């Protein structure tokens, strides 16, 4: 899979849908509309050639493919978040790194 033509923000949507099990609630968490979440899910489904989440009376239930993906996706998102927060805390006045 070539990442250069993929929208990596879709993994954030995937993670929130997995947690919330509801597209409307996922949109609220993400600050986007339910149709935008639905569109993102459609793109994810196309990218992975799987339904990923199936609508039931108990909410959006992850498929086995989604269940296999969630651990790695969350780990990758955590690494990215940690990298961003570390770079946000860089202070050139107190840094002990020489350039």
CSV table of N, CA and C in Angstrom, one decimal, residues 3 10 16 18:
chain,number,residue,atom,x,y,z
A,3,UNK,N,1.5,4.9,0.8
A,3,UNK,CA,0.9,5.9,1.8
A,3,UNK,C,0.7,7.3,1.2
A,10,UNK,N,-7.9,9.3,8.1
A,10,UNK,CA,-8.9,8.3,8.2
A,10,UNK,C,-8.7,7.3,9.3
A,16,UNK,N,-11.9,6.5,16.4
A,16,UNK,CA,-13.0,7.0,17.2
A,16,UNK,C,-14.3,6.2,16.9
A,18,UNK,N,-14.3,3.0,16.3
A,18,UNK,CA,-14.1,1.8,17.1
A,18,UNK,C,-14.5,2.0,18.6
